[in-house]
Coordinates of N, CA and C in Angstrom, one line a residue:
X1 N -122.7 85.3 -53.1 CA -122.4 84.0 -52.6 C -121.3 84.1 -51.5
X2 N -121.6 83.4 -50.3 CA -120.1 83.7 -49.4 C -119.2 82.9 -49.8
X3 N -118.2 83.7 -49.3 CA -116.7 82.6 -49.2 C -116.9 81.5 -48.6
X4 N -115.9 80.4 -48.6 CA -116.0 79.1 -48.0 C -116.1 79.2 -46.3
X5 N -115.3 79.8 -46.1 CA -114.8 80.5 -44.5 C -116.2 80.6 -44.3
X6 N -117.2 81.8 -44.7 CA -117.8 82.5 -43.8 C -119.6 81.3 -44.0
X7 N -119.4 80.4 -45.1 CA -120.2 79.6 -45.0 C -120.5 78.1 -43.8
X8 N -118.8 78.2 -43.7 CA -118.9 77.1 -42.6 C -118.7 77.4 -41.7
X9 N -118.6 78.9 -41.0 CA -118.6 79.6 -39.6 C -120.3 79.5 -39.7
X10 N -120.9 79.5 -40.5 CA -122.5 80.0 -40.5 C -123.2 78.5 -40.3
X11 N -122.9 77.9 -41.3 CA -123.4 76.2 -40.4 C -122.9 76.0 -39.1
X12 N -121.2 76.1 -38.6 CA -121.5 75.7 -37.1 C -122.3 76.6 -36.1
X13 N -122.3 77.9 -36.5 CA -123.3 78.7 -35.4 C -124.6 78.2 -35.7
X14 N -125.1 77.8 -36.7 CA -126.4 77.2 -36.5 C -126.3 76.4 -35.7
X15 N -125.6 75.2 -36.1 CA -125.8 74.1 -35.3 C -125.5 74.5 -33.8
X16 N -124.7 75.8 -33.4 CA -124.5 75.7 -31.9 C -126.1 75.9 -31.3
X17 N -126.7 76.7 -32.4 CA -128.1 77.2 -31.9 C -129.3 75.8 -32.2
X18 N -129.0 75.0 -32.5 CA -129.7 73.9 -31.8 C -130.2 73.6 -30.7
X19 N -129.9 73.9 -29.8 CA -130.5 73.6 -28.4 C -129.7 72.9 -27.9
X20 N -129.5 72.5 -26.4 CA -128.6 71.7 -25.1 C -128.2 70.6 -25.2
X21 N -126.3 70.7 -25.4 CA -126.4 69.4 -25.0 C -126.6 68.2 -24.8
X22 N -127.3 66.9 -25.2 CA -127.7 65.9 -24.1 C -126.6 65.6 -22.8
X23 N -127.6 64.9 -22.0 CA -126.4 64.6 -20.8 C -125.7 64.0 -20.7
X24 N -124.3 63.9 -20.1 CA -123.4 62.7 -20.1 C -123.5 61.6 -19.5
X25 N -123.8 60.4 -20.9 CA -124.0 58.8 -20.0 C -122.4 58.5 -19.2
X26 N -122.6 58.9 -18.0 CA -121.5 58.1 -17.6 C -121.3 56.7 -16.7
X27 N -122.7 56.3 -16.9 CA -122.6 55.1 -16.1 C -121.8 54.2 -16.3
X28 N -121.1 53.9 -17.6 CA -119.7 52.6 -17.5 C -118.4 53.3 -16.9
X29 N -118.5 54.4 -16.6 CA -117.0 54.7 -16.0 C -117.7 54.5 -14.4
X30 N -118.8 54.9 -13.8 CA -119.2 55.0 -12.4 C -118.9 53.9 -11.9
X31 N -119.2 52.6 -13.0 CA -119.5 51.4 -12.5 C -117.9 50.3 -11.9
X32 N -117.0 51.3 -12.5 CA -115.5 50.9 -12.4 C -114.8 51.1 -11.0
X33 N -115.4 50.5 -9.9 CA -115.1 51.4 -8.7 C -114.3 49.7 -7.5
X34 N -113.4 49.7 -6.9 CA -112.6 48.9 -6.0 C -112.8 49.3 -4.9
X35 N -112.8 48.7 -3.9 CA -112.4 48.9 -2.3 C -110.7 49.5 -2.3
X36 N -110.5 50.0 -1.4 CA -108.9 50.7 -1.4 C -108.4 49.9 -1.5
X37 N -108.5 48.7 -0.6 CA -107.3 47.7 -1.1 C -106.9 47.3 -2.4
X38 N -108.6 47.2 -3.1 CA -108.0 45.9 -4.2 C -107.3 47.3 -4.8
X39 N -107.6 48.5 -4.9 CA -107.0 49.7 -5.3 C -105.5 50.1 -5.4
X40 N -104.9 49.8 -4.5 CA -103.8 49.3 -4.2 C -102.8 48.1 -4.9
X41 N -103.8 47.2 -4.8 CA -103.1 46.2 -5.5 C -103.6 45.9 -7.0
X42 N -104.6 46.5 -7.9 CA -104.5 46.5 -8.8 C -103.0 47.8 -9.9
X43 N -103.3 48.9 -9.2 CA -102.3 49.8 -9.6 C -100.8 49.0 -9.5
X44 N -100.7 48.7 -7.9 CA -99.2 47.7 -8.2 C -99.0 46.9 -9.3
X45 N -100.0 46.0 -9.5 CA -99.7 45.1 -11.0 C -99.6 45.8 -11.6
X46 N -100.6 46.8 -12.1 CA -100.4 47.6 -13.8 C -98.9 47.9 -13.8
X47 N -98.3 48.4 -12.6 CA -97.3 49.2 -12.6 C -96.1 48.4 -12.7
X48 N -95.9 47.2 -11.9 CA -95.0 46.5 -11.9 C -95.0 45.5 -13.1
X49 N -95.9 45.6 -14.0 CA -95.8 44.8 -15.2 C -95.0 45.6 -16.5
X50 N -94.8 46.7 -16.5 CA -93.8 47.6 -16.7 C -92.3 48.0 -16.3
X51 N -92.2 46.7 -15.3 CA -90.8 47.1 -14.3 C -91.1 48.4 -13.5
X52 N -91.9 48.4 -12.8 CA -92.0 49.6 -11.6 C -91.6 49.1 -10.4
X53 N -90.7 49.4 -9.7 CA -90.4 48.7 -8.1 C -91.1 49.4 -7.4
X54 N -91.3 48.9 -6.7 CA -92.0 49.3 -5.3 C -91.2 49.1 -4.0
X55 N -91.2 50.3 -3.1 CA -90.4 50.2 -1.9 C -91.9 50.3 -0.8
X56 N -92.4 49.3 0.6 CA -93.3 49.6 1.5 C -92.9 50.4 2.3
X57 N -94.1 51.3 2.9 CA -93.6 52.6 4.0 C -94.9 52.6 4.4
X58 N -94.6 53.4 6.1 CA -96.0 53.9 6.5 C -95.6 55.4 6.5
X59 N -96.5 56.4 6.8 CA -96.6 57.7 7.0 C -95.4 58.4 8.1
X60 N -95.0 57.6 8.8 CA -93.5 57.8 9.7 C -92.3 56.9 9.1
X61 N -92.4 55.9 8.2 CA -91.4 55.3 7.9 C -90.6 55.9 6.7
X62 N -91.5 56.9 5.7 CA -90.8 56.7 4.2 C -89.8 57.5 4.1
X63 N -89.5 58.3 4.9 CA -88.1 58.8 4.6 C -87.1 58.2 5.0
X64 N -87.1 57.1 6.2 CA -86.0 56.2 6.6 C -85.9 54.9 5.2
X65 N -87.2 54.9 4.7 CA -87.6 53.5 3.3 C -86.2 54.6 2.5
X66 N -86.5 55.9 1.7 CA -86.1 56.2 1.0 C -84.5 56.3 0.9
X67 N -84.2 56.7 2.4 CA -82.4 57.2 2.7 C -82.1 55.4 2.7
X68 N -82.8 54.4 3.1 CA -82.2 53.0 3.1 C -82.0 52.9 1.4
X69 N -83.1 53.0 0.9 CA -82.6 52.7 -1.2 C -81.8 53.5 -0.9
X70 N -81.4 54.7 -0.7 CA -80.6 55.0 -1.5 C -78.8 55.0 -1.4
X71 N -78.9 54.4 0.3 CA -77.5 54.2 0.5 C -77.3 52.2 0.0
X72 N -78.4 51.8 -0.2 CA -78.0 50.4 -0.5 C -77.7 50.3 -2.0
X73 N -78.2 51.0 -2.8 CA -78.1 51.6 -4.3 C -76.4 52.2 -4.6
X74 N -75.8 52.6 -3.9 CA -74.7 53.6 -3.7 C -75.1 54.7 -4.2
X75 N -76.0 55.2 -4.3 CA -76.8 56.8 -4.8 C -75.5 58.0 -4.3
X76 N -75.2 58.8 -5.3 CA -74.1 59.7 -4.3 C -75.0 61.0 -4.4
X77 N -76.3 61.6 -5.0 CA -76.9 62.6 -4.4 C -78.3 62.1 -4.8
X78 N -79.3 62.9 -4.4 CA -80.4 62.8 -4.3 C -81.5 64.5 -4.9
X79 N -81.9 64.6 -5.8 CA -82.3 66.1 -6.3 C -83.6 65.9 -5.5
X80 N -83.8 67.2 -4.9 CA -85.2 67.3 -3.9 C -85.4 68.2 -4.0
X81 N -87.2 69.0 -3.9 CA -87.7 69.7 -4.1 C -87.9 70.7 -2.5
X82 N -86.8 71.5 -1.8 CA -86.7 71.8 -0.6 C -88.3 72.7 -0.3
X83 N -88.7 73.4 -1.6 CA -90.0 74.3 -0.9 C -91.7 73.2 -0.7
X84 N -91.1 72.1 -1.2 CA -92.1 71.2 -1.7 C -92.2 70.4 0.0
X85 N -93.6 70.2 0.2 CA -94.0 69.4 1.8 C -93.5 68.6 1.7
X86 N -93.3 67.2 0.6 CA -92.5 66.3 1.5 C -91.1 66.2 1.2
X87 N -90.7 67.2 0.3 CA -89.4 67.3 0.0 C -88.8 67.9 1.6
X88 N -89.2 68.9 1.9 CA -89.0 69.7 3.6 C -89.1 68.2 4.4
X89 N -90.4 67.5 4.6 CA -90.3 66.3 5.8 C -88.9 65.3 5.3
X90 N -88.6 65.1 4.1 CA -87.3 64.4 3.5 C -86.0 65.1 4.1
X91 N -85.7 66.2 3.8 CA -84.8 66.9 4.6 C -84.3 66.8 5.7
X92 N -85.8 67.3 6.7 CA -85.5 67.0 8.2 C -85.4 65.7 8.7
X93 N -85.1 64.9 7.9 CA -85.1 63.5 8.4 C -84.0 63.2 7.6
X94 N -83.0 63.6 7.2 CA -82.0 63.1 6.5 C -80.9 63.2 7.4
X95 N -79.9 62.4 7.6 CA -78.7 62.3 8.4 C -77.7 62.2 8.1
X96 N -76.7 63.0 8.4 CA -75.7 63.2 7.8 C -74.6 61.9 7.1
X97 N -74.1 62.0 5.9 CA -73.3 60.8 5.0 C -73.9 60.1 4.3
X98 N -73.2 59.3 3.6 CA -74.2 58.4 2.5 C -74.5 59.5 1.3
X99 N -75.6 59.0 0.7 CA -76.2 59.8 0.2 C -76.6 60.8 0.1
X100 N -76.2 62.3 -0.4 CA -76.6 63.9 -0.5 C -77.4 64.4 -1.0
X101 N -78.0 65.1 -0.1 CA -79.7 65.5 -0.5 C -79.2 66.9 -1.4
X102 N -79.4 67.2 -2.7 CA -79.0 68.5 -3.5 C -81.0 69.0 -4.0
X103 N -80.9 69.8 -3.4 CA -82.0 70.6 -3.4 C -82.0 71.4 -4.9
X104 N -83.2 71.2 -4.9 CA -83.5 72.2 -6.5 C -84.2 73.0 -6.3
X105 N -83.2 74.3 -6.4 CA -83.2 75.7 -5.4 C -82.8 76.6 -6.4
X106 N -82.7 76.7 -7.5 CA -82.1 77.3 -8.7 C -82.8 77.1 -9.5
X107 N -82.4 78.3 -10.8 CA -83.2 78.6 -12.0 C -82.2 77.2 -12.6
X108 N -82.6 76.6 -13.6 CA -82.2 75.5 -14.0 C -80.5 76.1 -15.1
X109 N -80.8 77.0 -15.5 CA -79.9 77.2 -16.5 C -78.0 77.7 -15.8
X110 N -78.5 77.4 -13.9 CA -77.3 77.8 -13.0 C -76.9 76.7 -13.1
X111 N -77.5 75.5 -13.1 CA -76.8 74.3 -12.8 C -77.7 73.0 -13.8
X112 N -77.1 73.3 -14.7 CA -77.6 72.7 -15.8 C -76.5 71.3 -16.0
X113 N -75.4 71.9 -15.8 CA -74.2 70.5 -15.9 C -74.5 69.8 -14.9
X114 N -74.6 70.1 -13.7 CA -75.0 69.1 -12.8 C -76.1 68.1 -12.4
X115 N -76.9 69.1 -13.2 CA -78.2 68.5 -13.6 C -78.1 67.2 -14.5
X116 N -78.1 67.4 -15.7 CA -77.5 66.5 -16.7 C -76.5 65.7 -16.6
X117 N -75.7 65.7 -15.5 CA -74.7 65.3 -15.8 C -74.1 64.1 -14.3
X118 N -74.8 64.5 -13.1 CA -74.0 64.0 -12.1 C -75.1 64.4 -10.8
X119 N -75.9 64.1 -11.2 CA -77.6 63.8 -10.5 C -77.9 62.5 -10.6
X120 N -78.1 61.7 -9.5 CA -78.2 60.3 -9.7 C -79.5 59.5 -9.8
X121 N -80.4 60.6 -8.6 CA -81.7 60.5 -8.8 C -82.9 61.4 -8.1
X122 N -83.8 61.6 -8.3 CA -84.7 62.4 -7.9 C -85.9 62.4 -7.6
X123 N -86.8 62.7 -6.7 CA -87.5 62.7 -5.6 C -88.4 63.6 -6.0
X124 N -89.7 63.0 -6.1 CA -90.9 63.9 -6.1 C -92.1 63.3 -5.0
X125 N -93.3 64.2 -5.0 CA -94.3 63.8 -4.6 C -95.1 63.3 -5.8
X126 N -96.4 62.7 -5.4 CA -96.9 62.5 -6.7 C -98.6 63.4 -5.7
X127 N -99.9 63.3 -6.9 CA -100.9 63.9 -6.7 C -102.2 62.6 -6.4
X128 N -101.6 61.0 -6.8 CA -102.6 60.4 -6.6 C -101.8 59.2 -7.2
X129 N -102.7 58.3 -7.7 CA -102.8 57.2 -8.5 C -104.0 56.9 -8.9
X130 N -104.0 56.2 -10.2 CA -104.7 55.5 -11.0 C -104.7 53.9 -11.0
X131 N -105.6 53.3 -10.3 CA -106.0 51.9 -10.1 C -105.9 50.9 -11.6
X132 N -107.1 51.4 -12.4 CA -107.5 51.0 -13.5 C -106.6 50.5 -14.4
X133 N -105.4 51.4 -14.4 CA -104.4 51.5 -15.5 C -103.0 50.9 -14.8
X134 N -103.0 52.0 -13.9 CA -102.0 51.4 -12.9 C -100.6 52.7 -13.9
X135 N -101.0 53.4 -12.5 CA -100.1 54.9 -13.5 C -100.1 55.9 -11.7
X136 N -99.1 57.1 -11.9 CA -98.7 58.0 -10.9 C -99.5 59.1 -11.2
X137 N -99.7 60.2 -11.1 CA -100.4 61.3 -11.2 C -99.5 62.3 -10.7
X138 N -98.7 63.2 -11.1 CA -98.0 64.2 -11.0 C -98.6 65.7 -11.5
X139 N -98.5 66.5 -10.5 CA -98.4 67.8 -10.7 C -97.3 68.7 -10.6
X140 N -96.8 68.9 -11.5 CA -95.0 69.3 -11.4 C -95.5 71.2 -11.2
X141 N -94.5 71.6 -10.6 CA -94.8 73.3 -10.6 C -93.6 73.7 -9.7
X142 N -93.2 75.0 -9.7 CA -91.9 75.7 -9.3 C -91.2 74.7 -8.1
X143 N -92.0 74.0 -7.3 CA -91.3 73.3 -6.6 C -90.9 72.3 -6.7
X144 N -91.8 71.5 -7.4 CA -91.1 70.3 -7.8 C -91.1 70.5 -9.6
X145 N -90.2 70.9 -10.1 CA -90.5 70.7 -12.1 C -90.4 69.9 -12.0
X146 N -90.6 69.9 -13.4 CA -90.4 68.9 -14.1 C -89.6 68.0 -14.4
X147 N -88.4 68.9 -14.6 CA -87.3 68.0 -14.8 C -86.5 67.1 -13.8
X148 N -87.3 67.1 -12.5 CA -86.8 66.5 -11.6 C -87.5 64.7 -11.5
X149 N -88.4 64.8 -12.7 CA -88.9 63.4 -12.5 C -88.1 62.5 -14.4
X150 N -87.9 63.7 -15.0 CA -87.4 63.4 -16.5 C -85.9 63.1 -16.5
X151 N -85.1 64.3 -16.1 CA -83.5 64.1 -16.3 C -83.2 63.3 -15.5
X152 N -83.0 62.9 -14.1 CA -82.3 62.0 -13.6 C -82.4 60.2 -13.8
X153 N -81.8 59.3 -14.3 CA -81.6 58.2 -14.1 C -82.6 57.5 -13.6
X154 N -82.8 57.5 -11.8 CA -83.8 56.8 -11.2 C -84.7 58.0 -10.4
X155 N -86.1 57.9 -10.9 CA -87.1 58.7 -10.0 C -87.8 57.8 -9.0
X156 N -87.7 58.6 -8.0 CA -88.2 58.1 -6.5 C -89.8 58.7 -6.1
X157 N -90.9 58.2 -6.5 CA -92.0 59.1 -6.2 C -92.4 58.3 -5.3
X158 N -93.5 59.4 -4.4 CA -93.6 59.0 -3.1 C -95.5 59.3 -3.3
X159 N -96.1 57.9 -3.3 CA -97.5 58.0 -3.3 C -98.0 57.2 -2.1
X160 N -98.9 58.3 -1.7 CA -100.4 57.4 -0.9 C -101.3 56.7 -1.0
X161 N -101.6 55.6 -0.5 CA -102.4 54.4 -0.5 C -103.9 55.4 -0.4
X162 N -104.2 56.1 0.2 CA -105.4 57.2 0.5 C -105.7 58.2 -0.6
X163 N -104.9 58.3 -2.0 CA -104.5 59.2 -2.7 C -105.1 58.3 -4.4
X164 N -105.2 56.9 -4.2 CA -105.4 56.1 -5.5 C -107.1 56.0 -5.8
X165 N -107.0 56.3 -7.2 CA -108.4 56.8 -7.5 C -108.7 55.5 -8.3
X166 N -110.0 55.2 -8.5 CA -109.8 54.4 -9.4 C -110.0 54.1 -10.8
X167 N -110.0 55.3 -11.4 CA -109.8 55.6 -12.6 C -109.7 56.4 -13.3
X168 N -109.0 57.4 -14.2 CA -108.2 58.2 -14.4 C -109.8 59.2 -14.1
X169 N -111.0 59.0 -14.7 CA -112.1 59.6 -14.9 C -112.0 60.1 -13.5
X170 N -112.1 58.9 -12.3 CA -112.2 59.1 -11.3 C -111.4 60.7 -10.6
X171 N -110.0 60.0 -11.2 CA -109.0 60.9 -11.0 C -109.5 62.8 -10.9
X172 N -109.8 62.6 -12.5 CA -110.5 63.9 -12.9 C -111.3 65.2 -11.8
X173 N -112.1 63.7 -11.6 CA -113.0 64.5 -10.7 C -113.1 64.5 -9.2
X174 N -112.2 64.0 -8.5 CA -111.3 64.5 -7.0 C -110.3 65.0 -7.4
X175 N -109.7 65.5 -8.3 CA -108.8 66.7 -8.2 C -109.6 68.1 -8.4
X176 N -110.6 67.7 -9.1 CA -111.4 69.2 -9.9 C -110.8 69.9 -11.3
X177 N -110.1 68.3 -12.1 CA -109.4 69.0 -13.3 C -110.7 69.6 -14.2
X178 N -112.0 68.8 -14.2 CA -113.3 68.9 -14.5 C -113.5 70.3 -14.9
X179 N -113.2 71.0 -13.7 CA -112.9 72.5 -13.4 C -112.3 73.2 -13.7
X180 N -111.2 72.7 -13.5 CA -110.0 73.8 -14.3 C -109.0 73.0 -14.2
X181 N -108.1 72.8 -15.5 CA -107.7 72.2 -15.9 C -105.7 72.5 -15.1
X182 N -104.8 71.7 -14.4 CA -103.9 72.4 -14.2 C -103.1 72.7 -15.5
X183 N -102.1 73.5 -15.0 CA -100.9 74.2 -16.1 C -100.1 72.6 -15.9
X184 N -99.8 72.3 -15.4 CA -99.0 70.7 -16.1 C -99.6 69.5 -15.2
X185 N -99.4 68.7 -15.3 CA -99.8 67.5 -15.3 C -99.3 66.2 -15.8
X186 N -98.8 65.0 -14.9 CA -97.9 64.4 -15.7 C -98.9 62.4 -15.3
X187 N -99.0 61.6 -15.9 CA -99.3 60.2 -15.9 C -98.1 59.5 -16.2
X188 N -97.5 58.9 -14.9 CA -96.1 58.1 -15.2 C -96.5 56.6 -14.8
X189 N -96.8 55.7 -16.0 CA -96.8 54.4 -15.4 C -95.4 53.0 -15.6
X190 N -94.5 54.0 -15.2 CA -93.1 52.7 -15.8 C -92.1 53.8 -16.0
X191 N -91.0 52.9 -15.8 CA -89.4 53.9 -16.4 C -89.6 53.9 -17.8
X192 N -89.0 55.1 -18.7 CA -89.0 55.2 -19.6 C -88.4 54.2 -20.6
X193 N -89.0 54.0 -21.7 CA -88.9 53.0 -22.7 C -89.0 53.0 -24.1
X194 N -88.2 52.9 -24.8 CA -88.8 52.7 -26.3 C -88.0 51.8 -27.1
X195 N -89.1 51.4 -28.3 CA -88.5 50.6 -29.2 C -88.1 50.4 -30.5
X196 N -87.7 52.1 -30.7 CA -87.5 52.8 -31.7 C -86.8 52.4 -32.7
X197 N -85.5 51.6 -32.3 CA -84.3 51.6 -32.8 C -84.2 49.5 -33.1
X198 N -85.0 49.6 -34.9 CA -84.9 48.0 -34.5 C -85.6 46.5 -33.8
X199 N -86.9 47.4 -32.9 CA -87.7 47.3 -32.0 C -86.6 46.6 -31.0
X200 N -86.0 47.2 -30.6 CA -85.3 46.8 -29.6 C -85.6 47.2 -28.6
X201 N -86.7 46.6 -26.7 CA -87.0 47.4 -26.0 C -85.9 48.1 -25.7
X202 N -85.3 49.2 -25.1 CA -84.6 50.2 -24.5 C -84.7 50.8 -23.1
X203 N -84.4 50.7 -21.7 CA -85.2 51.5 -20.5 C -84.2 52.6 -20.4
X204 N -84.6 53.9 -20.0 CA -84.0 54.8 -20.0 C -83.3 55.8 -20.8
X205 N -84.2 55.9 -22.3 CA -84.1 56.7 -23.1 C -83.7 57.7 -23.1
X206 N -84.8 58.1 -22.9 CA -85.8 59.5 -22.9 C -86.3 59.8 -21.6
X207 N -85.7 59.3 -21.0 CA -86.1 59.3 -19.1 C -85.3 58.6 -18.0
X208 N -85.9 58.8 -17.5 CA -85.7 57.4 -15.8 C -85.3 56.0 -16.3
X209 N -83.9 56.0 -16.1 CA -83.9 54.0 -16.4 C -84.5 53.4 -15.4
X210 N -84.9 53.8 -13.9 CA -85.7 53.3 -13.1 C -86.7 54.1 -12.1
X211 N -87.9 53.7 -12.2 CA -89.1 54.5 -11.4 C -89.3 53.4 -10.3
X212 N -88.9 54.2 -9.0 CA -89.1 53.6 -7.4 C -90.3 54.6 -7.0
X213 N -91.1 53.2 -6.8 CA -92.7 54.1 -5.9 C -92.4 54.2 -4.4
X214 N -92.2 54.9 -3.5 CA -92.4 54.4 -2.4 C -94.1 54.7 -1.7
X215 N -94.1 53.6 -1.6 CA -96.0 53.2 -1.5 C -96.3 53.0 0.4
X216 N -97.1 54.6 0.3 CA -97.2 54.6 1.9 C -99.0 54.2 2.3
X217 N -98.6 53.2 3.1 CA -99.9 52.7 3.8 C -100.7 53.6 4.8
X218 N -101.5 54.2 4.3 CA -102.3 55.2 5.4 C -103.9 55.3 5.3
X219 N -104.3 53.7 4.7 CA -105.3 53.6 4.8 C -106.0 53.2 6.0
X220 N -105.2 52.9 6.9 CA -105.8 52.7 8.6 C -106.7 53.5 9.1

């Protein structure tokens, strides 16, 4: 008589030898589809119904949108991803005073107190948006980590109106996660929150006490 083990490895190989699959019904997610605008402005609501601010920009404007938050804010630095594309176009467009752009150019464990401690906020790209839900799409990786959207206070992500999918499904399958799945991946819809303690809501736990979208129009 087999062991238990070698009885239920023997049922699921049968069953894998069943024959194919059926196909995937995906017609109710196909059918979930917006014009870019309403795309746009549904993601805003999801997002802003969570306290998400929004700053407007065009494709020449968002680094003058961002250096304005952040001197009207009194921000005294700014953590930015210098090998990261818009972190570099952020850079070259930054002007000297105000606000200090501190590049995250180091293994983390060099400047860990600074990090933690006297970083006021920080600046990522994002990889898209999610309409449906009303969420950011992050791909964090040596240039931009992770911790540049977690440890600081207020995160500044910078998304495309040309970049919003309209549903995470959607999402899936214009990035090609379908395919291969990335090493991280992040869904940010709101500053961090919880209501752990008492249910007492809380912003800025366990994260960002504020998430600034700056939302660039380049659907022209």
């Amino acid at each position: 008589m087999p062991d238990p083990r070698t009885a239920i490895l023997g049922r699921l190989r049968a069953a894998g030898d069943s024959g194919p699959l059926p196909a995937l019904d995906t017609a109710v997610l196909e059918r979930r589809q917006w014009p870019a605008a309403e795309r746009v402005a549904r993601l805003r609501k999801g997002m802003e119904a969570v306290h998400t601010e929004f700053l407007d920009a065009t494709p020449t404007t968002w680094p003058a949108v961002v250096r304005a938050f952040c001197d009207r804010e009194g921000l005294k630095n700014l953590l930015f991803g210098p090998a990261c594309q818009d972190g570099a176009a952020l850079a070259a467009a930054w002007a000297p005073g105000g606000t200090q752009l501190m590049p995250y150019d180091r293994p983390v464990e060099a400047f860990k107190q600074e990090l933690f401690g006297e970083v006021d906020a920080g600046f990522t790209s994002t990889v898209g948006g999610v309409a449906e839900t009303g969420g950011l799409l992050l791909m964090p990786g040596p240039a931009e980590p992770r911790l540049m959207s977690l440890v600081p206070p207020v995160h500044i992500a910078l998304l495309r109106a040309s970049t919003i999918q309209d549903s995470f499904w959607s999402a899936v399958k214009a990035l090609g996660w379908g395919r291969a799945l990335p090493p991280n991946a992040l869904m940010i819809s709101g500053p961090s929150k919880t209501a752990d303690i008492e249910q007492t809501l809380a912003y800025g736990v366990h994260g960002p006490k504020r998430l600034i979208v700056v939302l660039v129009d380049d659907l022209a």
